[in-house]
mmCIF file of C-alpha atoms in Angstrom:
data_model
loop_
_atom_site.group_PDB
_atom_site.id
_atom_site.type_symbol
_atom_site.label_atom_id
_atom_site.label_comp_id
_atom_site.label_asym_id
_atom_site.label_seq_id
_atom_site.Cartn_x
_atom_site.Cartn_y
_atom_site.Cartn_z
ATOM 1 C CA UNK A 24 -30.296 33.263 -69.975
ATOM 2 C CA UNK A 25 -29.684 31.458 -66.783
ATOM 3 C CA UNK A 26 -31.755 30.569 -63.552
ATOM 4 C CA UNK A 27 -30.155 30.718 -60.050
ATOM 5 C CA UNK A 28 -31.007 28.432 -57.177
ATOM 6 C CA UNK A 29 -29.943 29.651 -53.706
ATOM 7 C CA UNK A 30 -30.019 26.372 -51.818
ATOM 8 C CA UNK A 31 -28.121 24.447 -52.806
ATOM 9 C CA UNK A 32 -26.225 27.253 -54.954
ATOM 10 C CA UNK A 33 -26.723 26.075 -58.507
ATOM 11 C CA UNK A 34 -26.749 27.871 -61.872
ATOM 12 C CA UNK A 35 -29.000 26.160 -64.313
ATOM 13 C CA UNK A 36 -29.248 26.947 -67.723
ATOM 14 C CA UNK A 37 -32.797 27.554 -69.526
ATOM 15 C CA UNK A 38 -32.563 24.365 -71.507
ATOM 16 C CA UNK A 39 -32.827 22.448 -68.251
ATOM 17 C CA UNK A 40 -36.301 23.794 -67.630
ATOM 18 C CA UNK A 41 -37.718 23.143 -71.260
ATOM 19 C CA UNK A 42 -39.531 19.984 -71.623
ATOM 20 C CA UNK A 43 -37.637 17.510 -74.294
ATOM 21 C CA UNK A 44 -39.479 14.915 -76.406
ATOM 22 C CA UNK A 45 -37.189 11.935 -75.797
ATOM 23 C CA UNK A 46 -36.569 10.958 -72.184
ATOM 24 C CA UNK A 47 -32.953 9.554 -72.043
ATOM 25 C CA UNK A 48 -32.638 5.995 -70.457
ATOM 26 C CA UNK A 49 -29.028 6.819 -69.278
ATOM 27 C CA UNK A 50 -27.558 9.948 -67.705
ATOM 28 C CA UNK A 51 -23.676 10.245 -67.465
ATOM 29 C CA UNK A 52 -22.641 12.318 -64.475
ATOM 30 C CA UNK A 53 -19.501 14.405 -65.267
ATOM 31 C CA UNK A 54 -17.698 16.175 -62.125
ATOM 32 C CA UNK A 55 -15.764 18.659 -63.735
ATOM 33 C CA UNK A 56 -13.155 20.917 -61.880
ATOM 34 C CA UNK A 57 -10.947 23.056 -64.266
ATOM 35 C CA UNK A 58 -11.560 20.722 -67.374
ATOM 36 C CA UNK A 59 -11.971 23.284 -70.029
ATOM 37 C CA UNK A 60 -9.152 21.587 -72.046
ATOM 38 C CA UNK A 61 -10.823 18.199 -71.762
ATOM 39 C CA UNK A 62 -14.518 18.762 -72.311
ATOM 40 C CA UNK A 63 -14.448 19.366 -76.110
ATOM 41 C CA UNK A 64 -12.866 16.106 -76.783
ATOM 42 C CA UNK A 65 -14.943 14.340 -74.108
ATOM 43 C CA UNK A 66 -18.038 15.566 -75.799
ATOM 44 C CA UNK A 67 -16.857 14.632 -79.210
ATOM 45 C CA UNK A 68 -15.871 10.967 -78.155
ATOM 46 C CA UNK A 69 -19.300 10.705 -76.340
ATOM 47 C CA UNK A 70 -21.191 11.753 -79.142
ATOM 48 C CA UNK A 71 -19.559 9.089 -81.400
ATOM 49 C CA UNK A 72 -19.970 6.410 -78.409
ATOM 50 C CA UNK A 73 -23.702 7.288 -78.293
ATOM 51 C CA UNK A 74 -24.264 6.956 -81.883
ATOM 52 C CA UNK A 75 -22.930 3.575 -82.146
ATOM 53 C CA UNK A 76 -25.033 2.211 -79.140
ATOM 54 C CA UNK A 77 -28.046 3.129 -80.487
ATOM 55 C CA UNK A 78 -29.498 4.170 -76.770
ATOM 56 C CA UNK A 79 -30.980 7.415 -75.323
ATOM 57 C CA UNK A 80 -28.339 9.234 -73.326
ATOM 58 C CA UNK A 81 -27.723 12.624 -71.673
ATOM 59 C CA UNK A 82 -24.492 13.757 -70.311
ATOM 60 C CA UNK A 83 -24.810 16.163 -67.025
ATOM 61 C CA UNK A 84 -21.771 18.129 -66.410
ATOM 62 C CA UNK A 85 -21.199 19.496 -63.145
ATOM 63 C CA UNK A 86 -18.829 22.513 -63.067
ATOM 64 C CA UNK A 87 -17.660 22.104 -59.419
ATOM 65 C CA UNK A 88 -16.413 25.734 -58.726
ATOM 66 C CA UNK A 89 -14.050 25.758 -61.568
ATOM 67 C CA UNK A 90 -11.506 28.809 -61.804
ATOM 68 C CA UNK A 91 -10.693 28.272 -65.500
ATOM 69 C CA UNK A 92 -13.067 28.470 -68.559
ATOM 70 C CA UNK A 93 -15.047 25.238 -67.878
ATOM 71 C CA UNK A 94 -18.536 27.055 -67.673
ATOM 72 C CA UNK A 95 -17.924 29.309 -70.799
ATOM 73 C CA UNK A 96 -16.791 26.011 -72.418
ATOM 74 C CA UNK A 97 -19.824 24.199 -71.529
ATOM 75 C CA UNK A 98 -22.193 27.158 -72.714
ATOM 76 C CA UNK A 99 -20.194 26.875 -76.153
ATOM 77 C CA UNK A 100 -20.710 22.959 -76.301
ATOM 78 C CA UNK A 101 -24.395 23.123 -75.438
ATOM 79 C CA UNK A 102 -25.171 24.403 -78.933
ATOM 80 C CA UNK A 103 -23.313 21.577 -80.651
ATOM 81 C CA UNK A 104 -24.443 18.769 -78.467
ATOM 82 C CA UNK A 105 -27.976 18.659 -77.677
ATOM 83 C CA UNK A 106 -27.706 15.766 -74.968
ATOM 84 C CA UNK A 107 -25.546 17.928 -72.677
ATOM 85 C CA UNK A 108 -26.976 19.685 -69.905
ATOM 86 C CA UNK A 109 -24.791 21.802 -67.444
ATOM 87 C CA UNK A 110 -25.016 22.581 -63.736
ATOM 88 C CA UNK A 111 -22.825 24.763 -61.662
ATOM 89 C CA UNK A 112 -21.423 25.015 -58.070
ATOM 90 C CA UNK A 113 -20.447 28.417 -57.193
ATOM 91 C CA UNK A 114 -17.575 26.987 -55.129
ATOM 92 C CA UNK A 115 -15.747 23.625 -55.029
ATOM 93 C CA UNK A 116 -17.832 21.103 -53.031
ATOM 94 C CA UNK A 117 -16.071 17.741 -53.976
ATOM 95 C CA UNK A 118 -17.159 14.666 -56.188
ATOM 96 C CA UNK A 119 -19.794 13.443 -53.729
ATOM 97 C CA UNK A 120 -21.759 16.647 -53.793
ATOM 98 C CA UNK A 121 -21.093 16.913 -57.354
ATOM 99 C CA UNK A 122 -22.674 13.690 -58.144
ATOM 100 C CA UNK A 123 -25.537 14.497 -55.944
ATOM 101 C CA UNK A 124 -26.327 17.500 -57.859
ATOM 102 C CA UNK A 125 -26.024 15.788 -60.937
ATOM 103 C CA UNK A 126 -28.471 13.038 -59.835
ATOM 104 C CA UNK A 127 -30.913 15.704 -58.838
ATOM 105 C CA UNK A 128 -30.762 17.054 -62.335
ATOM 106 C CA UNK A 129 -30.535 13.897 -64.353
ATOM 107 C CA UNK A 130 -33.594 12.413 -65.895
ATOM 108 C CA UNK A 131 -32.294 8.929 -66.861
ATOM 109 C CA UNK A 132 -33.369 5.642 -64.796
ATOM 110 C CA UNK A 133 -29.621 4.610 -65.152
ATOM 111 C CA UNK A 134 -26.808 6.702 -63.920
ATOM 112 C CA UNK A 135 -23.006 6.627 -64.730
ATOM 113 C CA UNK A 136 -20.310 8.211 -62.885
ATOM 114 C CA UNK A 137 -17.522 9.040 -65.438
ATOM 115 C CA UNK A 138 -14.548 11.831 -64.917
ATOM 116 C CA UNK A 139 -14.068 14.261 -67.509
ATOM 117 C CA UNK A 140 -10.134 14.003 -67.695
ATOM 118 C CA UNK A 141 -10.418 11.013 -70.326
ATOM 119 C CA UNK A 142 -8.726 8.554 -68.462
ATOM 120 C CA UNK A 143 -11.623 6.678 -69.140
ATOM 121 C CA UNK A 144 -12.871 6.721 -72.657
ATOM 122 C CA UNK A 145 -16.514 7.508 -73.512
ATOM 123 C CA UNK A 146 -16.444 4.656 -75.877
ATOM 124 C CA UNK A 147 -16.581 2.434 -72.810
ATOM 125 C CA UNK A 148 -19.913 3.793 -71.261
ATOM 126 C CA UNK A 149 -22.262 1.535 -73.388
ATOM 127 C CA UNK A 150 -20.504 -1.394 -72.193
ATOM 128 C CA UNK A 151 -20.779 -0.353 -68.614
ATOM 129 C CA UNK A 152 -24.422 -0.033 -68.709
ATOM 130 C CA UNK A 153 -24.943 -3.081 -70.810
ATOM 131 C CA UNK A 154 -25.636 -5.425 -68.008
ATOM 132 C CA UNK A 155 -27.859 -3.253 -66.158
ATOM 133 C CA UNK A 156 -30.098 -2.722 -69.439
ATOM 134 C CA UNK A 157 -30.188 -6.384 -69.841
ATOM 135 C CA UNK A 158 -31.377 -6.654 -66.378
ATOM 136 C CA UNK A 159 -28.414 -8.739 -65.145
ATOM 137 C CA UNK A 160 -27.310 -6.336 -62.385
ATOM 138 C CA UNK A 161 -27.983 -3.412 -60.490
ATOM 139 C CA UNK A 162 -24.643 -1.845 -60.239
ATOM 140 C CA UNK A 163 -21.582 -2.157 -62.784
ATOM 141 C CA UNK A 164 -18.059 -0.948 -61.710
ATOM 142 C CA UNK A 165 -15.140 -1.168 -64.105
ATOM 143 C CA UNK A 166 -11.783 -2.443 -62.703
ATOM 144 C CA UNK A 167 -8.775 -0.611 -64.323
ATOM 145 C CA UNK A 168 -6.722 -2.083 -67.069
ATOM 146 C CA UNK A 169 -3.310 -0.629 -67.795
ATOM 147 C CA UNK A 170 -0.636 1.206 -65.827
ATOM 148 C CA UNK A 171 -1.298 4.232 -63.763
ATOM 149 C CA UNK A 172 0.777 6.155 -61.286
ATOM 150 C CA UNK A 173 -1.518 5.423 -58.162
ATOM 151 C CA UNK A 174 -1.744 1.854 -58.863
ATOM 152 C CA UNK A 175 0.139 1.037 -55.388
ATOM 153 C CA UNK A 176 -2.221 3.424 -53.343
ATOM 154 C CA UNK A 177 -5.116 1.861 -55.025
ATOM 155 C CA UNK A 178 -4.202 -1.647 -54.442
ATOM 156 C CA UNK A 179 -3.882 -1.141 -50.749
ATOM 157 C CA UNK A 180 -7.274 0.648 -50.757
ATOM 158 C CA UNK A 181 -9.037 -2.157 -52.356
ATOM 159 C CA UNK A 182 -7.509 -4.825 -50.391
ATOM 160 C CA UNK A 183 -8.600 -3.161 -47.386
ATOM 161 C CA UNK A 184 -12.060 -2.590 -48.540
ATOM 162 C CA UNK A 185 -12.292 -6.117 -49.618
ATOM 163 C CA UNK A 186 -11.150 -7.680 -46.153
ATOM 164 C CA UNK A 187 -13.291 -5.226 -44.214
ATOM 165 C CA UNK A 188 -16.574 -5.251 -46.225
ATOM 166 C CA UNK A 189 -16.442 -8.756 -47.841
ATOM 167 C CA UNK A 190 -17.426 -7.294 -51.278
ATOM 168 C CA UNK A 191 -15.917 -9.414 -54.025
ATOM 169 C CA UNK A 192 -15.116 -6.295 -56.445
ATOM 170 C CA UNK A 193 -11.342 -5.911 -57.377
ATOM 171 C CA UNK A 194 -11.922 -2.040 -57.899
ATOM 172 C CA UNK A 195 -14.022 -0.015 -56.015
ATOM 173 C CA UNK A 196 -12.747 3.599 -56.870
ATOM 174 C CA UNK A 197 -13.205 3.317 -60.568
ATOM 175 C CA UNK A 198 -16.090 4.417 -63.159
ATOM 176 C CA UNK A 199 -19.577 3.004 -62.104
ATOM 177 C CA UNK A 200 -23.049 2.454 -63.525
ATOM 178 C CA UNK A 201 -26.140 1.950 -61.341
ATOM 179 C CA UNK A 202 -29.823 2.013 -61.312
ATOM 180 C CA UNK A 203 -31.254 5.351 -60.172
ATOM 181 C CA UNK A 204 -32.961 3.574 -57.139
ATOM 182 C CA UNK A 205 -29.487 2.885 -55.887
ATOM 183 C CA UNK A 206 -28.729 6.481 -55.538
ATOM 184 C CA UNK A 207 -32.493 7.055 -53.958
ATOM 185 C CA UNK A 208 -31.611 4.633 -51.125
ATOM 186 C CA UNK A 209 -28.060 5.631 -50.109
ATOM 187 C CA UNK A 210 -27.091 7.916 -47.111
ATOM 188 C CA UNK A 211 -25.774 11.317 -48.023
ATOM 189 C CA UNK A 212 -22.453 11.494 -46.647
ATOM 190 C CA UNK A 213 -18.944 13.079 -47.583
ATOM 191 C CA UNK A 214 -16.906 11.005 -50.057
ATOM 192 C CA UNK A 215 -19.941 8.278 -50.326
ATOM 193 C CA UNK A 216 -19.189 7.918 -53.775
ATOM 194 C CA UNK A 217 -16.076 5.719 -52.955
ATOM 195 C CA UNK A 218 -18.176 3.196 -51.116
ATOM 196 C CA UNK A 219 -21.341 3.202 -53.391
ATOM 197 C CA UNK A 220 -20.755 -0.248 -54.253
ATOM 198 C CA UNK A 221 -20.150 -1.437 -50.789
ATOM 199 C CA UNK A 222 -23.320 0.316 -49.406
ATOM 200 C CA UNK A 223 -25.636 -0.820 -52.237
ATOM 201 C CA UNK A 224 -24.337 -4.313 -51.661
ATOM 202 C CA UNK A 225 -25.372 -4.148 -48.226
ATOM 203 C CA UNK A 226 -28.756 -3.215 -49.060
ATOM 204 C CA UNK A 227 -29.020 -6.312 -51.283
ATOM 205 C CA UNK A 228 -28.436 -4.742 -54.923
ATOM 206 C CA UNK A 229 -26.452 -6.989 -57.145
ATOM 207 C CA UNK A 230 -23.147 -6.011 -58.298
ATOM 208 C CA UNK A 231 -21.061 -6.873 -61.377
ATOM 209 C CA UNK A 232 -17.766 -5.618 -62.815
ATOM 210 C CA UNK A 233 -16.082 -5.605 -66.333
ATOM 211 C CA UNK A 234 -12.537 -4.450 -67.323
ATOM 212 C CA UNK A 235 -12.100 -0.726 -68.237
ATOM 213 C CA UNK A 236 -8.821 0.370 -69.971
ATOM 214 C CA UNK A 237 -7.158 3.461 -68.064
ATOM 215 C CA UNK A 238 -5.437 5.808 -70.121
ATOM 216 C CA UNK A 239 -2.972 8.844 -69.365
ATOM 217 C CA UNK A 240 -4.825 12.158 -68.334
ATOM 218 C CA UNK A 241 -5.400 14.372 -71.463
ATOM 219 C CA UNK A 242 -4.858 17.510 -70.044
ATOM 220 C CA UNK A 243 -4.576 19.226 -66.685
ATOM 221 C CA UNK A 244 -3.516 17.868 -63.406
ATOM 222 C CA UNK A 245 -4.970 15.213 -60.840
ATOM 223 C CA UNK A 246 -7.074 16.897 -58.247
ATOM 224 C CA UNK A 247 -6.098 14.264 -55.388
ATOM 225 C CA UNK A 248 -2.918 13.667 -53.582
ATOM 226 C CA UNK A 249 -1.306 11.437 -51.143
ATOM 227 C CA UNK A 250 -2.645 13.803 -48.365
ATOM 228 C CA UNK A 251 -6.009 12.071 -49.181
ATOM 229 C CA UNK A 252 -5.025 8.643 -47.880
ATOM 230 C CA UNK A 253 -5.441 9.207 -44.159
ATOM 231 C CA UNK A 254 -8.912 10.872 -44.894
ATOM 232 C CA UNK A 255 -9.902 7.899 -46.972
ATOM 233 C CA UNK A 256 -8.892 5.286 -44.327
ATOM 234 C CA UNK A 257 -11.121 7.216 -41.686
ATOM 235 C CA UNK A 258 -13.943 7.406 -44.231
ATOM 236 C CA UNK A 259 -13.509 3.595 -44.726
ATOM 237 C CA UNK A 260 -13.778 3.008 -40.853
ATOM 238 C CA UNK A 261 -16.936 5.214 -40.805
ATOM 239 C CA UNK A 262 -18.597 3.476 -43.579
ATOM 240 C CA UNK A 263 -18.004 0.208 -41.862
ATOM 241 C CA UNK A 264 -19.144 1.495 -38.648
ATOM 242 C CA UNK A 265 -22.314 2.550 -40.163
ATOM 243 C CA UNK A 266 -23.061 -0.659 -42.205
ATOM 244 C CA UNK A 267 -22.277 -2.752 -39.071
ATOM 245 C CA UNK A 268 -23.763 -0.726 -36.195
ATOM 246 C CA UNK A 269 -25.962 2.156 -37.435
ATOM 247 C CA UNK A 270 -29.137 0.182 -37.042
ATOM 248 C CA UNK A 271 -28.172 -1.344 -33.658
ATOM 249 C CA UNK A 272 -25.386 1.021 -31.712
ATOM 250 C CA UNK A 273 -26.035 -0.426 -28.356
ATOM 251 C CA UNK A 274 -24.949 -3.700 -29.863
ATOM 252 C CA UNK A 275 -21.332 -2.261 -29.827
ATOM 253 C CA UNK A 276 -21.738 0.314 -27.131
ATOM 254 C CA UNK A 277 -23.556 -2.231 -24.769
ATOM 255 C CA UNK A 278 -20.992 -4.900 -25.227
ATOM 256 C CA UNK A 279 -18.219 -2.483 -24.668
ATOM 257 C CA UNK A 280 -20.051 -1.378 -21.456
ATOM 258 C CA UNK A 281 -20.738 -4.658 -20.362
ATOM 259 C CA UNK A 282 -17.072 -5.889 -20.515
ATOM 260 C CA UNK A 283 -15.985 -2.719 -18.536
ATOM 261 C CA UNK A 284 -18.689 -3.643 -15.811
ATOM 262 C CA UNK A 285 -17.544 -7.188 -15.629
ATOM 263 C CA UNK A 286 -13.795 -6.036 -15.311
ATOM 264 C CA UNK A 287 -14.967 -3.417 -12.566
ATOM 265 C CA UNK A 288 -16.823 -6.125 -10.898
ATOM 266 C CA UNK A 289 -14.489 -8.757 -10.779
ATOM 267 C CA UNK A 290 -11.540 -6.286 -9.657
ATOM 268 C CA UNK A 291 -13.911 -5.048 -7.004
ATOM 269 C CA UNK A 292 -14.550 -8.544 -5.477
ATOM 270 C CA UNK A 293 -10.642 -9.028 -5.396
ATOM 271 C CA UNK A 294 -10.117 -5.975 -3.937
ATOM 272 C CA UNK A 295 -12.703 -6.821 -1.189
ATOM 273 C CA UNK A 296 -11.129 -10.118 -0.510
ATOM 274 C CA UNK A 297 -7.830 -8.607 -0.612
ATOM 275 C CA UNK A 298 -8.651 -6.207 2.191
ATOM 276 C CA UNK A 299 -10.827 -8.758 4.399
ATOM 277 C CA UNK A 300 -8.391 -11.672 4.252
ATOM 278 C CA UNK A 301 -5.071 -9.824 3.945
ATOM 279 C CA UNK A 302 -6.118 -6.703 5.775
ATOM 280 C CA UNK A 303 -4.434 -4.347 3.126
ATOM 281 C CA UNK A 304 -6.142 -1.950 0.787
ATOM 282 C CA UNK A 305 -4.685 -1.079 -2.548
ATOM 283 C CA UNK A 306 -5.493 2.223 -3.833
ATOM 284 C CA UNK A 307 -4.974 1.474 -7.677
ATOM 285 C CA UNK A 308 -7.470 -1.079 -7.589
ATOM 286 C CA UNK A 309 -9.971 1.260 -6.259
ATOM 287 C CA UNK A 310 -8.966 3.637 -9.129
ATOM 288 C CA UNK A 311 -9.490 0.816 -11.741
ATOM 289 C CA UNK A 312 -12.901 -0.065 -10.224
ATOM 290 C CA UNK A 313 -13.995 3.622 -10.777
ATOM 291 C CA UNK A 314 -12.552 3.952 -14.075
ATOM 292 C CA UNK A 315 -14.149 0.736 -15.346
ATOM 293 C CA UNK A 316 -17.652 1.671 -13.698
ATOM 294 C CA UNK A 317 -17.614 5.275 -15.203
ATOM 295 C CA UNK A 318 -16.643 4.572 -18.609
ATOM 296 C CA UNK A 319 -18.713 1.571 -18.854
ATOM 297 C CA UNK A 320 -21.810 3.804 -17.715
ATOM 298 C CA UNK A 321 -20.661 6.278 -20.507
ATOM 299 C CA UNK A 322 -20.682 3.616 -23.107
ATOM 300 C CA UNK A 323 -24.277 2.247 -22.051
ATOM 301 C CA UNK A 324 -25.485 5.745 -22.130
ATOM 302 C CA UNK A 325 -23.939 6.318 -25.637
ATOM 303 C CA UNK A 326 -25.467 3.288 -26.943
ATOM 304 C CA UNK A 327 -29.062 4.196 -25.681
ATOM 305 C CA UNK A 328 -28.673 7.709 -27.212
ATOM 306 C CA UNK A 329 -27.523 5.917 -30.573
ATOM 307 C CA UNK A 330 -30.771 3.668 -30.181
ATOM 308 C CA UNK A 331 -32.816 6.703 -30.229
ATOM 309 C CA UNK A 332 -31.085 8.346 -33.335
ATOM 310 C CA UNK A 333 -31.258 4.953 -35.364
ATOM 311 C CA UNK A 334 -34.974 4.876 -34.582
ATOM 312 C CA UNK A 335 -35.493 8.388 -35.823
ATOM 313 C CA UNK A 336 -33.293 7.478 -39.110
ATOM 314 C CA UNK A 337 -35.665 4.490 -39.626
ATOM 315 C CA UNK A 338 -38.767 6.438 -39.387
ATOM 316 C CA UNK A 339 -37.313 9.130 -41.722
ATOM 317 C CA UNK A 340 -36.145 6.578 -44.147
ATOM 318 C CA UNK A 341 -39.648 4.812 -44.181
ATOM 319 C CA UNK A 342 -41.269 8.294 -44.853
ATOM 320 C CA UNK A 343 -38.885 9.040 -47.708
ATOM 321 C CA UNK A 344 -39.538 5.503 -49.082
ATOM 322 C CA UNK A 345 -43.580 6.245 -49.064
ATOM 323 C CA UNK A 346 -42.947 9.770 -50.486
ATOM 324 C CA UNK A 347 -40.836 8.251 -53.277
ATOM 325 C CA UNK A 348 -43.891 5.558 -53.914
ATOM 326 C CA UNK A 349 -46.423 8.404 -53.834
ATOM 327 C CA UNK A 350 -44.376 10.319 -56.194
ATOM 328 C CA UNK A 351 -43.922 7.346 -58.705
ATOM 329 C CA UNK A 352 -47.828 6.458 -58.543
ATOM 330 C CA UNK A 353 -48.629 10.213 -59.219
ATOM 331 C CA UNK A 354 -46.354 10.323 -62.156
ATOM 332 C CA UNK A 355 -47.733 6.852 -63.286
ATOM 333 C CA UNK A 356 -51.275 8.174 -63.093
ATOM 334 C CA UNK A 357 -50.639 11.444 -64.957
ATOM 335 C CA UNK A 358 -52.115 11.507 -68.631
ATOM 336 C CA UNK A 359 -49.227 11.492 -71.145
ATOM 337 C CA UNK A 360 -49.715 14.298 -73.705
#
């Protein structure tokens, strides 16, 4: 039997609604798009890894609008693996939304992003979460060991990210483990998962990394092509802008407006002197003055509107923080059965 939820559209199994005796410490979030061939082996290896580590784990697989038998395979696997929880998107929504859905359905205090294609083996999950369990770090990211097809593109992306964000991590686009509080504090935006480390580090969370072997994909084909590179660059610039100017947008737009006003003023004085002393007017100078003053005014107005939006975001963030604290306090005060 299944329960449907309209917003967002998810399909949850009845097992999700039943209380469990053992609360898992670690929730492994696995986005899966057409991964029916990989999931049985993934779950088998995950079970072996969890048994050897001795911790309490769950695996939350998010079927992101698969058109193969992924959802059917998950239904069969649930009877064999009690730590498996399955969530379904009716249509493809991307990794960021899948991870968000997994987060909302996960019960662990530590979350792990792990793909289903077995390029990363589940046996490395305990190593990934160990620094967090030991209180050494808030986020642990793996850096790829071994040869892979997109090494050149990944290298460019990582070098650009390191120079732009000043984060001393070799590989931002890899598997990650992080405290639940990290996810709760991040803004919800498309493709945020690629910049989770960057955004979390900007908020003061500690980051570490460990080497993680990379293997050939077990089955299926990659869902990402070279056409994603321009989108990735634009996303990188958007994240940089948000981290740098989202709280003080007038700092950017006000400076740009001030520079244009200054240029317009200097050119205007020059045009007046030219007219008075030389007796000659120059039309292009007038056009330049008009352009600088007009565009400068637009930048100033944009900055002021941005300041109002930033103030609203700050208020919403503070309300969210207070609600989270109230929720945690209520959960703590509730008597345990």
